């Protein structure tokens, strides 16, 4: 009975902000103070500001979103110092400040704004805007203070993160106090994530091992503006060049960017699911949660969990400190003496890494010597022993703190935990599992399961059900009887997502009419068309390989099932019975891209949309979900088209279902992929990364543009001779930079099935992206997110304007008496040849300035340009109002445009050579 009363009171407490609407709801404070029972509600009704309950008779002044199922707090004033519910109030002072006082009149929070003069201190107004911004204005409607300037853990659209602000996470899912994680701009002008623990602080994003953030993470540390903003379209941009696109980019919906209590930065969109509005994850910065520092606390170990994301456990000989919060970590059940008579030993933990907290570093040292070094220090908790390939010998890292430890099969090193010489008593397994969910339909990011408490709750629940009525027992018995016919995978330790249905082999055999209608076939298995009992048409794939156990298969199916994206094929269910393993997918009306390339069904606009959608689907697999997934077989046969010809990437879990392949090539027992689409890394036995998918994607783009297969030989007519080339070579050698301006090469490579109806600018852009993707060196290829950004940038929008400028330019005499000097020499006349030359150079220059990707060619088409043309070129570019003006040319020095902040330009070392021929 006590538990029931507790839950009832908790529900009433959480709905108090909604009940308060009945007392007072307006978007503007009419008086001078706001009490517990008052609310400010934005004019559109979407946001409320008032006293939000955070505990028993504990309130914080906050702003929350009303439309979601649970009121989502987006800003909080006194998060670390709640007030009681009697007599506390928010007041507007005449001097232009807001103060929050508790029941005894003590100020617990203030805006700290400068005091206003007497003339401006009247008619102050506190108002909650439709964007969720709480503003304090003077009599002239000038904003004195706004909540957007001091965010807590959330950014709303068009709310800026600046050098003066930061995001600080909550303590836990239901504890709104300041947590252990911070998003901020550092002194190098780079946006970073910081773990602030009780004993140490450490940066964990971008990768702390990258010493030059501008080199490997494409950050720009030279922009000191320190400004980041989330747009309502789902696009985020920071002054250090960090950007991301939400998976639903372009969709108009409510959004927020939140630094969650688990240390992960996530973008959320409001979506209607099962009849209710809730937040769905549309992007997150860290795909592997164990890479977040401090996520399991000190003296603990974080391991990847294919069902829940991560699993925290204590080290051998340690026990958990706080059963309600893993961030406190574990404490030892033993003590180590520094006495030589009481020596210690070491427990080896394979593939375990602890970041930072090194006492020192020893190079080229044996394992025995490393053990002695640790024994000689009273504060040494253990040591990392790692072989560094670049140096050719082992390194020893003694640790004085054990924080941010994680297990990864790809880490080539071991950790040796220091324990008493007598060893450890039989330590129990951790009875807590801390889990993160990667489901776009569940906004809860951290769940903690306690077995002992769960057992007690189940016993209490079973007793209550048994005491209510006998009918309930009968229903439970019938349910169990039915479940015995369909074994529940959760009983074996695998909790599958509720979007799935487990089918029997007989059900799928009937649905496919005995596996009669084949609609696809590949290395992984055969795909059949079927009709499910609910009359939904499905694509049912029967896997070839049957060497995988049921438990491993279910774990992998669950991992794939948690991937949810509009450009990924949706999985509806599965079947596993003995050697039979089948997957049930949604059916695509128009089949695969390969089937449509040789028909008139795909016009140019459809092809371009397919290219962009496929890139977004692959980018989600590579960078935006918790589980890092490689496709390994990107090809037109695995890009399916729905009724509207929207693409859906299929077979993205094939490698994962057949083997637990991760980043390291050694985990692949054989080469993956299809001939013609495979990256060179497979051939040369190099490490396999997401760039293998990027290469395959580039081949698909070229095939979409040309209509030619990458496996055949194609004729290149060079005038006097006819040569046979492969697809990539054919396209590269067809592009002649002498006619790159006119784009005449497009007509030579474009697929005849398009029948001349195409956008030359988009064709050129797609080819440029494709050629960058198929670079031999994987480091020269872009990521899929960079590819999306390149495809999203409109190109050559300046060309019509430039043509107008060129047409309007008169061929006139510029006399020396006019005072004009170009490149250090006076001249008498601008000739036709010079105008043509300037037009060609300007067009080529701007083309490279406005595109993040470029043709892989070593030289510029025009080897020299007069100083006069260089000077006039400068004027033309300046007239186009570009954000980054080019440098003034000189007659005596080579002139090179500076590299703009976010654009990668491939200018040759001898881009322009000036002469005094003018």
mmCIF file of C-alpha atoms in Angstrom, residues 756-880:
data_model
loop_
_atom_site.group_PDB
_atom_site.id
_atom_site.type_symbol
_atom_site.label_atom_id
_atom_site.label_comp_id
_atom_site.label_asym_id
_atom_site.label_seq_id
_atom_site.Cartn_x
_atom_site.Cartn_y
_atom_site.Cartn_z
ATOM 1 C CA UNK A 756 19.213 15.037 -72.575
ATOM 2 C CA UNK A 757 16.952 16.142 -69.726
ATOM 3 C CA UNK A 758 19.464 16.846 -66.993
ATOM 4 C CA UNK A 759 20.955 19.643 -64.942
ATOM 5 C CA UNK A 760 24.578 20.120 -66.007
ATOM 6 C CA UNK A 761 25.506 21.728 -62.711
ATOM 7 C CA UNK A 762 24.210 18.756 -60.705
ATOM 8 C CA UNK A 763 25.846 16.270 -63.061
ATOM 9 C CA UNK A 764 29.178 18.030 -62.629
ATOM 10 C CA UNK A 765 28.720 18.114 -58.860
ATOM 11 C CA UNK A 766 27.829 14.413 -58.680
ATOM 12 C CA UNK A 767 30.862 13.472 -60.774
ATOM 13 C CA UNK A 768 33.177 15.583 -58.628
ATOM 14 C CA UNK A 769 31.891 13.905 -55.463
ATOM 15 C CA UNK A 770 32.165 10.467 -57.076
ATOM 16 C CA UNK A 771 35.781 10.980 -58.154
ATOM 17 C CA UNK A 772 36.736 12.116 -54.680
ATOM 18 C CA UNK A 773 35.036 9.040 -53.178
ATOM 19 C CA UNK A 774 36.975 6.620 -55.407
ATOM 20 C CA UNK A 775 40.410 7.984 -54.509
ATOM 21 C CA UNK A 776 42.959 5.180 -54.174
ATOM 22 C CA UNK A 777 44.145 6.422 -50.788
ATOM 23 C CA UNK A 778 41.341 6.113 -48.249
ATOM 24 C CA UNK A 779 42.527 9.235 -46.405
ATOM 25 C CA UNK A 780 41.778 11.288 -49.540
ATOM 26 C CA UNK A 781 38.153 10.172 -49.547
ATOM 27 C CA UNK A 782 35.520 12.228 -47.724
ATOM 28 C CA UNK A 783 33.292 10.832 -45.020
ATOM 29 C CA UNK A 784 29.666 10.249 -45.916
ATOM 30 C CA UNK A 785 28.628 13.323 -43.923
ATOM 31 C CA UNK A 786 31.093 15.419 -45.914
ATOM 32 C CA UNK A 787 29.618 13.952 -49.068
ATOM 33 C CA UNK A 788 26.127 14.986 -47.963
ATOM 34 C CA UNK A 789 27.368 18.505 -47.294
ATOM 35 C CA UNK A 790 28.961 18.691 -50.760
ATOM 36 C CA UNK A 791 25.773 17.487 -52.441
ATOM 37 C CA UNK A 792 23.672 19.951 -50.450
ATOM 38 C CA UNK A 793 25.716 23.008 -51.522
ATOM 39 C CA UNK A 794 24.142 24.775 -54.532
ATOM 40 C CA UNK A 795 26.829 25.299 -57.167
ATOM 41 C CA UNK A 796 27.456 27.905 -59.808
ATOM 42 C CA UNK A 797 24.655 30.135 -58.542
ATOM 43 C CA UNK A 798 27.091 32.962 -59.308
ATOM 44 C CA UNK A 799 27.491 32.021 -62.979
ATOM 45 C CA UNK A 800 24.525 33.986 -64.452
ATOM 46 C CA UNK A 801 25.577 37.049 -62.522
ATOM 47 C CA UNK A 802 29.166 36.708 -63.678
ATOM 48 C CA UNK A 803 28.022 36.400 -67.278
ATOM 49 C CA UNK A 804 26.001 39.605 -66.916
ATOM 50 C CA UNK A 805 29.068 41.391 -65.564
ATOM 51 C CA UNK A 806 31.201 40.144 -68.448
ATOM 52 C CA UNK A 807 28.605 41.134 -71.064
ATOM 53 C CA UNK A 808 28.240 44.605 -69.549
ATOM 54 C CA UNK A 809 32.006 45.199 -69.493
ATOM 55 C CA UNK A 810 32.970 47.581 -72.308
ATOM 56 C CA UNK A 811 36.142 47.172 -74.318
ATOM 57 C CA UNK A 812 37.464 50.563 -73.384
ATOM 58 C CA UNK A 813 40.734 52.440 -73.101
ATOM 59 C CA UNK A 814 42.022 53.024 -69.590
ATOM 60 C CA UNK A 815 44.517 55.764 -69.822
ATOM 61 C CA UNK A 816 47.422 56.335 -67.465
ATOM 62 C CA UNK A 817 46.108 59.785 -66.646
ATOM 63 C CA UNK A 818 43.152 58.148 -64.929
ATOM 64 C CA UNK A 819 45.402 57.154 -62.061
ATOM 65 C CA UNK A 820 44.622 53.436 -62.409
ATOM 66 C CA UNK A 821 47.556 51.125 -61.989
ATOM 67 C CA UNK A 822 47.298 47.347 -62.278
ATOM 68 C CA UNK A 823 50.079 45.058 -61.179
ATOM 69 C CA UNK A 824 52.609 47.874 -61.177
ATOM 70 C CA UNK A 825 52.334 48.817 -64.871
ATOM 71 C CA UNK A 826 50.161 51.287 -66.740
ATOM 72 C CA UNK A 827 48.393 50.092 -69.860
ATOM 73 C CA UNK A 828 46.390 51.586 -72.666
ATOM 74 C CA UNK A 829 43.718 49.097 -73.681
ATOM 75 C CA UNK A 830 41.884 45.997 -72.512
ATOM 76 C CA UNK A 831 41.671 43.542 -75.361
ATOM 77 C CA UNK A 832 39.111 40.844 -76.220
ATOM 78 C CA UNK A 833 41.585 38.061 -75.414
ATOM 79 C CA UNK A 834 42.133 39.493 -71.961
ATOM 80 C CA UNK A 835 38.381 39.529 -71.202
ATOM 81 C CA UNK A 836 38.049 35.920 -72.320
ATOM 82 C CA UNK A 837 41.009 34.948 -70.191
ATOM 83 C CA UNK A 838 39.599 36.687 -67.106
ATOM 84 C CA UNK A 839 36.226 35.024 -67.578
ATOM 85 C CA UNK A 840 37.784 31.564 -67.771
ATOM 86 C CA UNK A 841 40.060 32.096 -64.780
ATOM 87 C CA UNK A 842 37.335 33.680 -62.626
ATOM 88 C CA UNK A 843 34.905 30.876 -63.362
ATOM 89 C CA UNK A 844 37.443 28.181 -62.566
ATOM 90 C CA UNK A 845 38.575 29.966 -59.396
ATOM 91 C CA UNK A 846 35.052 30.426 -58.020
ATOM 92 C CA UNK A 847 34.139 26.857 -58.908
ATOM 93 C CA UNK A 848 36.925 25.584 -56.670
ATOM 94 C CA UNK A 849 36.125 28.104 -53.937
ATOM 95 C CA UNK A 850 32.504 27.019 -53.614
ATOM 96 C CA UNK A 851 32.993 23.265 -53.548
ATOM 97 C CA UNK A 852 34.457 21.167 -50.763
ATOM 98 C CA UNK A 853 35.461 18.507 -53.297
ATOM 99 C CA UNK A 854 37.525 18.954 -56.447
ATOM 100 C CA UNK A 855 38.732 17.193 -59.567
ATOM 101 C CA UNK A 856 41.852 15.207 -58.958
ATOM 102 C CA UNK A 857 44.029 16.970 -61.557
ATOM 103 C CA UNK A 858 47.533 18.333 -60.948
ATOM 104 C CA UNK A 859 47.565 21.408 -63.166
ATOM 105 C CA UNK A 860 45.489 24.432 -63.995
ATOM 106 C CA UNK A 861 44.207 24.740 -67.585
ATOM 107 C CA UNK A 862 45.762 28.147 -68.148
ATOM 108 C CA UNK A 863 49.407 28.259 -67.204
ATOM 109 C CA UNK A 864 49.875 31.996 -67.174
ATOM 110 C CA UNK A 865 47.934 35.197 -66.890
ATOM 111 C CA UNK A 866 49.022 38.769 -67.267
ATOM 112 C CA UNK A 867 49.167 41.028 -64.250
ATOM 113 C CA UNK A 868 46.459 43.136 -65.854
ATOM 114 C CA UNK A 869 44.110 40.166 -65.973
ATOM 115 C CA UNK A 870 45.061 39.276 -62.404
ATOM 116 C CA UNK A 871 44.190 42.761 -61.222
ATOM 117 C CA UNK A 872 40.872 42.895 -63.061
ATOM 118 C CA UNK A 873 40.116 39.409 -61.828
ATOM 119 C CA UNK A 874 40.425 40.764 -58.316
ATOM 120 C CA UNK A 875 37.852 43.445 -59.089
ATOM 121 C CA UNK A 876 35.404 40.978 -60.593
ATOM 122 C CA UNK A 877 35.587 38.655 -57.599
ATOM 123 C CA UNK A 878 35.173 41.584 -55.217
ATOM 124 C CA UNK A 879 32.069 42.660 -57.140
ATOM 125 C CA UNK A 880 30.496 39.285 -56.453
#
